[in-house]
XYZ file of C-alpha atoms in Angstrom:
787
model
C -88.420 103.628 81.900
C -91.533 102.966 79.795
C -92.363 105.904 77.452
C -96.085 105.592 78.332
C -95.419 106.453 82.024
C -95.535 110.069 83.198
C -95.270 111.606 86.699
C -97.591 114.306 88.014
C -96.670 116.313 91.108
C -99.022 116.575 94.145
C -98.814 117.732 97.725
C -100.825 115.768 100.295
C -100.790 114.197 103.754
C -99.092 110.840 104.392
C -99.808 107.919 106.719
C -97.291 105.053 107.238
C -99.104 101.703 107.634
C -97.904 98.911 109.926
C -97.868 95.433 108.321
C -100.114 96.489 105.448
C -99.601 97.318 101.774
C -102.343 98.703 99.475
C -102.483 98.518 95.681
C -104.316 100.784 93.227
C -107.918 99.651 92.525
C -107.918 97.849 95.884
C -110.495 98.554 98.607
C -109.181 98.147 102.169
C -110.214 99.104 105.685
C -107.831 99.549 108.585
C -107.781 101.114 112.063
C -105.872 104.308 112.858
C -104.862 105.044 116.446
C -101.677 107.105 116.304
C -102.248 110.830 116.900
C -100.168 111.922 113.902
C -102.113 109.568 111.599
C -105.479 110.856 112.919
C -104.348 114.440 112.249
C -103.357 113.435 108.706
C -106.816 111.854 108.114
C -108.637 114.936 109.355
C -106.534 117.179 107.106
C -107.237 114.901 104.103
C -110.983 115.012 104.730
C -110.910 118.829 104.679
C -109.180 118.868 101.277
C -109.903 116.427 98.424
C -110.223 113.309 100.651
C -106.997 111.992 99.090
C -104.175 110.610 101.203
C -100.820 108.905 100.486
C -100.458 105.488 102.174
C -97.128 103.637 102.356
C -95.788 100.729 104.434
C -93.414 100.887 107.377
C -90.192 98.881 106.980
C -90.478 97.593 110.584
C -94.015 97.180 111.973
C -92.761 97.395 115.609
C -91.763 101.090 115.321
C -94.457 103.195 116.993
C -93.254 106.676 116.021
C -91.723 106.369 112.540
C -89.429 108.915 110.894
C -88.882 109.528 107.180
C -86.299 106.717 107.005
C -88.639 104.180 108.627
C -91.138 103.822 105.733
C -90.904 103.014 102.030
C -90.942 105.927 99.582
C -93.239 104.239 97.078
C -96.909 103.833 98.016
C -100.456 104.413 96.847
C -102.612 107.546 96.648
C -105.979 106.522 98.092
C -109.481 107.977 98.224
C -111.038 107.990 101.691
C -114.467 106.381 101.345
C -115.616 106.171 104.910
C -114.496 106.965 108.479
C -115.940 105.452 111.629
C -114.924 106.414 115.153
C -114.447 103.441 117.480
C -114.185 103.400 121.300
C -110.742 104.308 122.627
C -109.870 107.152 120.186
C -109.478 104.722 117.274
C -110.805 105.437 113.769
C -111.688 102.748 111.234
C -111.070 103.953 107.674
C -112.240 102.514 104.364
C -110.064 103.519 101.416
C -109.756 102.740 97.726
C -106.410 102.749 95.918
C -106.234 105.318 93.110
C -102.703 105.265 91.725
C -99.055 104.635 92.523
C -96.893 107.478 93.687
C -93.371 107.980 94.877
C -92.234 110.321 97.610
C -90.058 113.193 96.436
C -89.825 115.253 99.607
C -91.356 115.414 103.088
C -92.152 119.062 103.722
C -93.822 118.730 107.116
C -93.525 116.200 109.983
C -95.684 117.789 112.705
C -98.558 117.588 113.560
C -98.741 115.139 110.635
C -96.633 114.084 107.677
C -97.096 116.214 104.536
C -95.133 115.404 101.388
C -94.546 116.327 97.757
C -95.399 113.272 95.613
C -94.940 112.173 92.032
C -98.099 110.378 90.934
C -97.571 107.660 88.287
C -99.914 107.967 85.247
C -100.088 105.609 82.285
C -100.882 107.022 78.807
C -103.562 105.113 76.939
C -102.362 102.386 74.595
C -104.359 101.028 71.644
C -103.675 97.355 72.404
C -101.175 95.506 74.698
C -98.331 93.930 72.689
C -98.181 90.161 72.192
C -95.542 89.618 74.868
C -97.649 91.463 77.454
C -100.736 89.483 76.365
C -98.793 86.217 76.797
C -97.599 87.278 80.239
C -101.150 88.139 81.308
C -102.376 84.702 80.186
C -99.501 82.962 82.033
C -100.246 84.945 85.194
C -103.966 84.129 84.867
C -103.255 80.394 84.477
C -100.869 80.430 87.420
C -103.359 82.377 89.550
C -106.082 79.816 88.766
C -103.741 77.038 89.945
C -102.881 79.108 93.034
C -106.621 79.454 93.862
C -107.279 75.708 93.313
C -104.295 74.472 95.334
C -104.468 76.996 98.146
C -108.198 77.154 98.814
C -107.635 80.455 100.659
C -108.982 82.663 97.858
C -112.625 82.449 96.688
C -112.892 81.102 93.089
C -115.386 83.920 92.205
C -112.484 86.373 92.021
C -111.293 84.581 88.858
C -114.348 85.862 86.947
C -113.620 89.441 87.988
C -109.935 89.271 87.042
C -110.534 87.521 83.691
C -112.553 90.567 82.469
C -109.711 93.070 83.127
C -107.789 93.952 79.965
C -105.402 96.683 81.188
C -102.042 95.092 82.219
C -101.532 97.589 85.034
C -104.893 97.017 86.682
C -104.790 93.260 86.006
C -101.438 92.868 87.747
C -102.410 94.929 90.812
C -105.758 93.129 91.220
C -104.077 89.690 91.147
C -101.427 90.832 93.654
C -104.085 92.330 95.942
C -105.918 88.970 96.146
C -102.855 86.906 97.041
C -101.652 86.090 100.572
C -98.196 87.619 100.235
C -95.706 88.952 102.752
C -95.547 92.780 103.045
C -92.048 92.750 101.517
C -93.293 90.841 98.433
C -96.213 93.255 98.020
C -93.848 96.221 98.283
C -91.571 94.686 95.600
C -94.544 94.569 93.186
C -95.708 98.052 94.174
C -92.297 99.572 93.385
C -92.248 98.236 89.807
C -93.827 100.974 87.635
C -93.547 99.206 84.262
C -96.587 96.840 83.892
C -94.628 94.292 81.835
C -91.839 94.035 84.411
C -94.449 93.865 87.154
C -96.208 90.948 85.384
C -92.899 89.051 85.137
C -92.183 89.529 88.847
C -95.738 88.538 89.787
C -95.488 85.380 87.667
C -92.245 84.472 89.418
C -93.842 84.935 92.857
C -96.921 82.921 91.815
C -94.814 79.929 90.762
C -92.915 79.996 94.084
C -96.136 80.207 96.081
C -97.729 77.328 94.111
C -94.717 75.116 94.860
C -94.938 75.903 98.600
C -98.704 75.290 98.605
C -98.189 71.913 96.896
C -95.763 70.867 99.638
C -98.201 72.042 102.348
C -101.012 70.114 100.671
C -98.925 66.911 100.540
C -97.996 67.266 104.218
C -101.629 67.826 105.215
C -102.772 64.827 103.192
C -100.057 62.642 104.712
C -100.948 63.698 108.278
C -104.652 63.177 107.616
C -103.975 59.760 106.138
C -101.876 58.806 109.178
C -104.614 59.937 111.573
C -107.232 57.991 109.616
C -104.989 54.898 109.635
C -104.473 55.106 113.411
C -108.201 55.520 113.978
C -108.873 52.546 111.720
C -106.235 50.426 113.524
C -107.698 51.338 116.908
C -111.188 50.407 115.740
C -109.970 47.082 114.279
C -107.987 46.281 117.428
C -111.031 46.899 119.600
C -113.030 44.618 117.329
C -110.282 41.966 117.477
C -110.157 42.281 121.252
C -113.908 41.727 121.478
C -113.701 38.721 119.124
C -110.785 37.198 121.086
C -112.666 37.622 124.327
C -115.724 36.019 122.769
C -113.632 33.100 121.544
C -111.693 32.826 124.826
C -108.339 33.378 123.088
C -107.242 36.262 125.382
C -107.698 34.244 128.560
C -103.953 33.567 128.746
C -103.156 37.280 129.078
C -105.926 37.708 131.658
C -104.615 34.708 133.622
C -101.121 36.263 133.588
C -102.482 39.503 135.052
C -104.359 37.576 137.744
C -101.142 35.722 138.563
C -99.297 39.067 138.912
C -101.947 40.321 141.329
C -101.804 37.142 143.449
C -97.996 37.235 143.680
C -98.050 40.913 144.627
C -100.496 40.263 147.498
C -98.185 37.579 148.956
C -95.011 39.710 148.780
C -93.668 41.526 151.841
C -92.604 44.835 150.359
C -93.155 48.534 151.290
C -96.580 50.005 150.554
C -95.231 52.628 148.102
C -93.582 49.975 145.931
C -96.708 47.807 145.994
C -98.872 50.737 144.847
C -96.520 51.515 141.957
C -96.590 47.909 140.687
C -100.390 47.758 141.101
C -100.606 50.837 138.891
C -98.422 49.183 136.217
C -100.549 46.003 136.299
C -103.699 48.126 135.968
C -102.210 49.845 132.880
C -101.419 46.428 131.440
C -105.041 45.336 131.944
C -106.368 48.236 129.844
C -103.992 47.590 126.905
C -104.045 45.195 124.018
C -101.647 42.317 124.706
C -100.117 42.773 121.240
C -99.224 46.477 121.650
C -95.594 47.596 122.006
C -96.307 49.504 125.232
C -97.841 46.387 126.803
C -94.644 44.445 126.045
C -92.558 47.136 127.795
C -94.787 47.062 130.894
C -94.815 43.244 130.944
C -90.991 43.136 130.850
C -90.852 45.674 133.678
C -93.319 43.723 135.855
C -91.503 40.433 135.118
C -88.197 42.057 136.174
C -89.816 43.272 139.384
C -91.121 39.816 140.311
C -87.811 38.133 139.445
C -85.938 40.273 142.013
C -85.354 38.608 145.416
C -87.285 41.139 147.518
C -87.609 38.770 150.457
C -85.245 35.924 149.560
C -81.841 35.526 151.161
C -79.475 32.726 152.087
C -78.777 31.879 155.718
C -75.231 32.736 156.759
C -72.970 29.952 157.975
C -71.536 31.556 161.075
C -69.297 28.764 162.388
C -65.887 30.442 162.625
C -63.881 27.193 162.666
C -65.585 25.862 159.542
C -65.047 29.192 157.742
C -61.369 29.192 158.788
C -60.968 25.662 157.444
C -62.541 26.515 154.054
C -60.426 29.672 153.654
C -57.233 27.756 154.507
C -58.143 24.955 152.099
C -58.614 27.347 149.199
C -55.757 29.785 149.837
C -52.319 29.681 151.371
C -51.277 32.887 153.139
C -53.487 36.018 152.821
C -53.731 36.181 156.619
C -55.082 39.772 156.750
C -57.997 38.953 154.449
C -58.922 35.792 156.320
C -58.745 37.582 159.657
C -61.083 40.363 158.425
C -63.680 37.874 157.145
C -63.649 35.933 160.400
C -64.117 39.217 162.303
C -67.159 40.014 160.147
C -68.668 36.572 160.732
C -68.106 36.942 164.486
C -69.953 40.284 164.555
C -72.767 38.832 162.380
C -73.206 36.080 164.943
C -73.646 38.711 167.666
C -75.561 41.400 165.718
C -77.976 40.082 163.078
C -78.743 43.482 161.541
C -75.168 44.545 160.772
C -74.611 46.208 157.389
C -72.342 44.436 154.933
C -68.798 45.879 154.810
C -67.270 47.199 151.587
C -63.873 45.533 151.208
C -61.319 46.518 148.580
C -58.524 44.063 147.826
C -55.570 45.914 146.314
C -52.554 44.131 144.942
C -50.618 43.051 141.860
C -52.130 40.665 139.299
C -52.333 36.971 140.144
C -52.192 37.127 143.951
C -55.701 35.651 144.349
C -57.943 38.725 144.764
C -60.808 37.290 142.697
C -60.512 33.705 143.931
C -60.484 34.742 147.614
C -63.884 36.417 147.037
C -65.272 33.056 145.818
C -63.846 31.362 148.901
C -65.454 33.970 151.155
C -68.851 33.205 149.577
C -68.293 29.476 150.110
C -67.162 29.982 153.694
C -70.257 32.108 154.475
C -72.669 29.847 152.549
C -73.691 32.772 150.331
C -74.321 33.030 146.606
C -71.462 34.571 144.612
C -71.795 37.086 141.784
C -69.001 38.797 139.861
C -69.201 41.927 137.697
C -66.133 43.096 135.802
C -65.809 46.886 135.632
C -62.731 46.968 133.398
C -63.332 49.483 130.591
C -66.878 50.409 131.711
C -67.539 53.987 130.489
C -71.316 54.331 130.560
C -73.089 55.278 133.785
C -76.148 53.328 132.550
C -74.093 50.113 132.922
C -74.345 50.638 136.704
C -77.710 52.366 137.097
C -79.566 51.034 134.056
C -81.493 52.849 131.290
C -84.754 54.678 131.799
C -87.805 52.945 130.324
C -88.314 55.782 127.846
C -85.442 54.300 125.805
C -86.115 51.522 123.307
C -84.678 48.238 124.581
C -84.067 49.613 128.098
C -82.692 47.127 130.663
C -81.704 47.304 134.345
C -78.097 48.067 135.296
C -75.513 45.391 136.015
C -76.142 45.435 139.771
C -79.896 44.821 139.666
C -79.432 42.346 136.808
C -76.826 40.378 138.791
C -79.056 40.347 141.914
C -81.921 39.096 139.725
C -79.775 36.277 138.291
C -78.386 35.141 141.653
C -81.903 35.172 143.279
C -80.623 36.293 146.683
C -80.573 39.721 148.315
C -77.442 38.987 150.391
C -74.835 37.527 148.011
C -71.097 38.142 148.024
C -70.897 40.694 145.208
C -67.502 41.153 143.552
C -66.717 44.267 141.522
C -63.598 43.197 139.659
C -61.043 45.749 138.391
C -62.737 48.795 139.944
C -59.639 50.865 139.158
C -60.115 50.281 135.397
C -63.363 52.264 135.079
C -63.272 55.234 132.699
C -65.524 58.252 132.093
C -66.602 60.075 128.938
C -69.613 61.915 127.484
C -71.922 59.070 128.552
C -71.304 59.815 132.218
C -68.999 58.829 135.048
C -69.637 55.256 136.265
C -67.341 55.805 139.261
C -69.737 58.490 140.532
C -72.677 56.120 140.042
C -70.835 53.606 142.265
C -70.802 56.053 145.190
C -74.373 55.203 146.206
C -73.845 51.477 145.700
C -70.725 51.312 147.886
C -71.994 53.481 150.737
C -73.488 51.463 153.624
C -75.540 54.520 154.621
C -77.106 54.957 151.158
C -77.356 51.550 149.515
C -80.331 50.578 151.668
C -82.423 52.431 149.059
C -80.472 51.968 145.839
C -82.621 53.134 142.900
C -81.989 51.755 139.430
C -83.071 54.049 136.549
C -85.016 51.212 134.930
C -86.848 50.037 138.056
C -87.345 53.530 139.578
C -88.076 51.931 142.951
C -85.601 51.519 145.837
C -83.952 48.127 146.410
C -82.127 47.218 149.626
C -78.439 46.390 149.030
C -77.375 46.808 152.661
C -77.165 43.030 153.254
C -74.883 42.459 150.268
C -71.210 41.853 151.079
C -69.489 43.996 148.485
C -65.901 43.170 147.570
C -63.916 45.185 145.048
C -60.513 44.439 143.541
C -57.904 46.791 142.130
C -54.295 46.696 141.013
C -53.688 50.310 142.056
C -55.432 52.806 144.329
C -54.134 55.809 142.394
C -56.814 55.604 139.661
C -59.763 55.191 142.073
C -61.474 58.582 142.779
C -61.043 59.812 146.364
C -64.767 59.804 147.365
C -65.124 56.209 146.126
C -61.939 55.062 147.872
C -63.166 56.658 151.097
C -66.211 54.369 151.164
C -64.147 51.173 151.078
C -62.015 49.343 153.602
C -58.653 48.865 151.880
C -56.905 45.508 152.369
C -53.555 45.284 150.606
C -52.433 41.950 149.201
C -48.704 41.999 148.544
C -46.842 39.530 146.348
C -46.086 36.014 147.516
C -42.669 35.018 148.809
C -40.782 32.145 147.155
C -41.736 29.778 149.972
C -45.395 30.808 149.737
C -45.328 30.203 145.976
C -43.734 26.814 146.627
C -46.533 25.836 149.013
C -49.247 27.156 146.672
C -47.753 25.238 143.750
C -47.519 21.991 145.749
C -50.947 22.218 147.405
C -53.101 23.789 144.682
C -51.568 24.523 141.286
C -49.849 21.233 140.420
C -52.762 18.965 141.546
C -55.193 21.229 139.637
C -53.134 21.073 136.409
C -52.665 17.286 136.691
C -56.446 16.899 137.011
C -57.210 19.311 134.128
C -54.841 17.395 131.832
C -56.520 14.062 132.726
C -53.371 12.584 134.277
C -53.296 10.177 137.201
C -52.838 11.705 140.653
C -49.127 12.132 141.389
C -48.120 11.298 137.805
C -45.920 14.425 137.636
C -43.370 14.683 140.464
C -41.521 17.948 141.039
C -39.103 18.166 144.018
C -39.029 21.371 146.064
C -35.624 22.447 144.712
C -36.862 22.056 141.117
C -40.064 23.937 141.949
C -37.976 26.822 143.355
C -35.926 26.844 140.136
C -39.170 27.102 138.143
C -40.315 29.976 140.388
C -37.003 31.852 140.179
C -35.903 31.265 136.595
C -39.137 30.803 134.584
C -41.548 33.203 136.276
C -41.157 36.771 137.465
C -44.393 37.930 139.075
C -46.014 38.848 142.346
C -48.835 36.342 141.850
C -48.876 32.772 140.580
C -50.599 32.954 137.176
C -47.440 32.455 135.115
C -46.356 29.718 137.529
C -49.663 27.917 136.953
C -49.255 28.209 133.160
C -45.684 26.912 133.425
C -46.857 23.889 135.455
C -49.568 23.376 132.817
C -46.816 23.269 130.174
C -44.976 20.595 132.187
C -48.185 18.561 132.439
C -48.688 18.777 128.657
C -45.140 17.522 128.121
C -45.831 14.679 130.584
C -49.107 13.838 128.785
C -47.254 13.647 125.473
C -44.637 11.334 127.040
C -47.408 9.085 128.388
C -49.170 8.881 125.004
C -45.856 7.940 123.358
C -45.123 5.369 126.112
C -48.299 4.104 127.887
C -46.187 1.960 130.249
C -44.830 5.118 131.873
C -45.801 5.289 135.575
C -44.456 8.716 136.502
C -42.641 11.737 135.080
C -40.118 13.254 137.469
C -38.902 16.774 136.719
C -35.516 17.622 138.236
C -33.149 20.560 138.015
C -31.045 18.484 135.621
C -33.837 17.859 133.058
C -35.777 21.104 133.645
C -34.329 22.763 130.537
C -35.494 19.784 128.463
C -39.105 20.548 129.405
C -39.124 24.328 129.674
C -36.125 25.442 127.630
C -33.435 27.871 128.713
C -33.927 30.061 131.778
C -36.211 32.991 130.981
C -35.019 35.157 133.882
C -31.830 35.501 135.864
C -31.553 37.154 139.251
C -28.598 39.412 139.790
C -26.531 38.010 142.635
C -24.286 40.219 144.761
C -20.684 40.770 143.680
C -18.066 38.741 145.519
C -15.998 41.752 146.640
C -16.607 45.467 147.294
C -16.248 47.845 144.353
C -15.760 51.593 144.076
C -18.787 53.494 142.747
C -21.175 50.499 142.669
C -23.957 50.248 145.284
C -26.938 47.878 145.418
C -30.337 49.527 145.754
C -33.809 48.050 146.185
C -36.853 48.847 144.038
C -40.559 47.976 143.998
C -42.258 46.912 140.736
C -45.747 45.673 139.832
C -44.413 42.100 139.843
C -42.515 42.317 143.138
C -39.186 43.622 144.422
C -35.976 44.037 142.413
C -32.332 44.778 143.180
C -30.736 47.694 141.314
C -26.978 47.874 140.857
C -26.323 51.617 140.627
C -23.041 52.502 138.938
C -21.165 55.817 138.986
C -18.309 56.861 136.687
C -16.196 60.032 137.067
C -14.700 61.862 134.084
C -12.801 65.103 133.600
C -15.264 67.735 132.501
C -17.208 70.814 133.510
C -19.478 69.554 136.295
C -22.241 67.882 134.286
C -24.502 65.282 135.878
C -25.463 62.551 133.377
C -28.317 60.186 134.279
C -29.066 57.104 132.161
C -31.251 54.008 132.512
C -34.634 55.521 131.541
C -35.178 57.353 134.830
C -38.350 59.266 135.671
C -38.477 62.902 136.795
C -38.733 62.050 140.519
C -35.660 59.792 140.337
C -33.666 62.478 138.497
C -34.596 65.005 141.157
C -33.439 62.560 143.864
C -30.033 62.350 142.148
C -29.837 66.171 142.082
C -30.754 66.348 145.786
C -28.072 63.750 146.600
C -25.438 65.694 144.663
C -26.368 68.931 146.487
C -25.995 67.104 149.816
C -22.517 65.845 148.821
C -21.397 69.350 147.814
C -22.594 70.738 151.150
C -20.632 68.016 153.034
C -17.538 67.933 150.772
C -15.040 68.852 153.518
C -16.439 66.342 156.016
C -16.327 63.614 153.366
C -12.761 64.620 152.380
C -13.797 65.365 148.804
C -12.288 68.084 146.624
C -14.426 71.254 146.950
C -14.104 71.924 143.236
C -15.227 68.490 142.027
C -18.494 69.947 140.692
C -16.529 72.293 138.403
C -13.874 70.063 136.892
C -15.521 66.683 136.880
C -18.533 65.086 135.090
C -20.521 62.507 137.049
C -22.347 59.739 135.163
C -24.958 57.740 137.113
C -26.264 54.633 135.319
C -28.879 52.101 136.431
C -28.692 48.872 134.338
C -31.638 47.336 132.453
C -32.028 50.643 130.646
C -35.060 49.483 128.627
C -37.203 49.371 131.790
C -38.611 52.748 133.000
C -37.748 53.542 136.625
C -39.083 56.247 138.913
C -39.619 57.138 142.539
C -37.563 58.727 145.329
C -36.512 55.543 147.163
C -33.169 55.218 145.320
C -32.023 58.626 146.648
C -29.603 57.374 149.317
C -28.317 54.620 146.991
C -27.336 57.080 144.245
C -25.777 59.479 146.778
C -23.739 56.626 148.343
C -22.512 55.457 144.925
C -21.355 59.005 144.053
C -19.576 59.376 147.442
C -17.859 55.990 146.919
C -16.656 57.100 143.469
C -15.462 60.526 144.687
C -13.667 59.181 147.799
C -12.342 56.028 146.131
C -13.661 53.947 149.048
C -15.323 50.693 147.878
C -18.920 49.991 148.906
C -19.755 46.688 150.567
C -21.364 44.353 148.036
C -23.423 42.424 150.608
C -25.320 45.548 151.727
C -28.426 46.888 149.965
C -30.355 50.013 150.822
C -33.558 51.934 150.167
C -34.674 55.397 151.250
C -35.409 58.920 150.087
C -32.722 61.576 150.691
C -33.155 65.223 151.683
C -30.744 68.124 151.145
C -29.777 67.850 154.848
C -28.969 64.159 154.484
C -32.060 62.824 156.283
C -33.423 59.441 155.180
C -37.198 59.441 154.608
C -39.824 56.687 154.581
C -40.472 54.524 151.472
C -43.093 51.935 150.420
C -42.990 48.261 149.387
C -40.553 47.205 152.136
C -41.701 43.576 152.149
C -41.139 43.106 148.403
C -37.757 44.859 148.575
C -36.622 42.666 151.466
C -37.620 39.540 149.504
C -35.590 40.761 146.505
C -32.548 41.382 148.743
C -32.823 37.913 150.248
C -33.142 36.336 146.794
C -29.980 38.154 145.579
C -27.848 36.942 148.511
C -27.750 40.275 150.376
C -26.773 39.982 154.045
C -27.587 43.487 155.317
C -30.407 45.902 154.368
C -30.458 49.577 155.323
C -33.979 50.966 155.669
C -35.388 54.347 156.838
C -36.026 54.580 160.581
C -39.674 55.460 159.837
C -40.159 52.043 158.159
C -39.458 50.073 161.365
C -43.223 49.601 161.747
C -43.297 47.614 158.454
C -40.652 45.045 159.459
C -43.369 42.758 160.901
C -44.771 42.257 157.392
C -41.531 40.614 156.207
C -41.742 36.777 156.425
C -39.937 35.210 159.424
C -37.461 33.186 157.358
C -36.402 36.317 155.438
C -36.111 38.373 158.646
C -33.873 35.720 160.164
C -31.589 35.667 157.108
C -31.250 39.467 156.783
C -29.668 41.990 159.094
C -32.067 44.955 158.895
C -30.582 48.274 160.049
C -32.890 51.319 160.393
C -31.071 54.595 159.615
C -32.042 58.247 160.008
C -29.158 60.096 158.295
C -26.658 59.622 155.480
C -23.863 59.489 158.077
C -25.317 56.242 159.422
C -25.670 54.893 155.850
C -21.993 55.623 155.070
C -20.851 54.083 158.373
C -22.495 50.790 157.415
C -21.343 50.561 153.796
C -18.053 52.473 153.397
C -15.580 51.033 155.907
C -11.804 51.147 156.325
C -11.704 47.339 156.679
C -13.330 46.907 153.308
C -10.898 49.426 151.824
C -7.842 47.547 153.149
C -9.219 44.179 152.100
C -9.765 45.502 148.604
C -6.168 46.823 148.406
C -4.713 43.520 149.689
C -6.612 41.558 147.061
C -5.213 43.847 144.383
């Protein structure tokens, strides 16, 4: 503490101030309304007219306690009191000296406290360091006044005449726009030199902030002036262009918009909205960015086919002929399209159906949509939805975004210039969702015949009628399509082609197309039916015909090379004998049935994405502790089916003449070959159970019988899917008899006639019926005789 500072004790009333701080030598007026503060004022006036003023820590507190105000403040002389309406008193005070609170001796009806008044002993002259600080503060305060322009410059003259450091510092602080906390920091420093240092620090910070504020204000002002100048120049330019006739093109464009709008047959609300946009365009400069946005919007509006549509070709025979020309098979699809055309012929206002073609890749889902458009004499438009994640892809972006465009639907309708095209949404099951929205949900309105009459794109913001559009969607699987979306569509399943269908497609469409694409003469490549079937069976494994088409393309390239090497060549004939020369070794081999029955081996049937397959399920028994080992990369459902089958066998052990204790002293290993390929599903349940029973009883299973069906713990055989593909696989493998669940009898009609004739299909309800048809005494004896 400075040796020149002494403290003198006083007792006087106290008033806490809200949001105010007062310095010595400072004159200030403020209003007093709190009852306790008024009592304190009245008491002070009776005595020496001195009062102790300090600041509250929180201005919001209405009834402060001792802990709610600072303990360092200023002793002030009351100069004047004026009563205002509403029991409020306006007080004018002058700061006398600093003081610190030692003790509050009374709180009611007003605060009364014992204070220690700060007094400074007279000094001859301030030391050099103090003098330097005062000059630095003075220079900084001058800069503060010049930069801030919130303090009158006349105050500088008053302050420059003050020589006492204490008074100088307080006067500067009193004339600055500081926060109450900053003022309190200065007030609590008793040593003048320390106070000068702190004040100088605050001044430098405030100057820096004021400089930044000044720069911002200048920049904003400059920007406003520039915009005003640009507006003025643009108006001048506009007037000059009009005078010179250079803006006539833009005016002609607006007149053209108005004429086209008058001729259009559209709802009144839409017409009013476009009129408003054209009016906005009229009042803008043609070179402004906003005018370009409006022009693009109006151009998009006029390019939409509001009243343009193609006339449907409703001759059923002609449509049937076109569909048959383009595609072999696909009877369900063709029948549905002909039904739609028949109804259109009777009812002109029918809404377009929403068809969903579901099936494996390459079966002609996309190409049949093109054929439908051709058969109906409609425009065709295709939008691929594979990988679409952004909802704006469907509904468009709002015009508030820079570079906003309509969604894919409106854009496609605009390009095709018809309001009733055949619209194909390809790969609808491949849509995804993320933080940008859920495009599948955006499709709900599009694919709902009750809602799409007023489809609203975010960019256009006006309804467009999609009810006359024939929407077709394609998917490989229904499982990934959300339920509400699937519910809006009519599902038509396209299963894989049979060998004979592939043969016909290859002969009628694929081979002629590849010969033409490779610039070969018609009929230059000859492939007999037997060779074509070898290509189908041994070089392609698919439900569709894409790989088959590529393979035929490879043959045509080989033929083209042969022709270039020998121009005299008239024809290239591909036979089973020279097939390997052109295509190499067989890529696939189909497992044929074993020649004789075997114990513990049963043929099952499975469905895959590329068609049906036969599964040879093998069972081996080993001495052990009752473990069940499953191999062949089986899924959880398939493993559970094996467990269910084993439980059924244990429950029927006596009837099957199997040792009751087999599950304790024997390990059972079930293996399904082609272990690298994942397998799942419940339809191999009866096959695995039969194989285990064959192994446990030692009775061979017939090799010419295949089966499919889910098993229950009671031995019931439940319904399965993919019967057509499984039957085709059985036929291809040389199977004579197929056991199917009784509930699948309804699906037998889907199996091609030639396959149905070649197979003996036996519906079964229980495992007893399955065992009767595959484990027989005759087979057992025959097997023993052969051994």
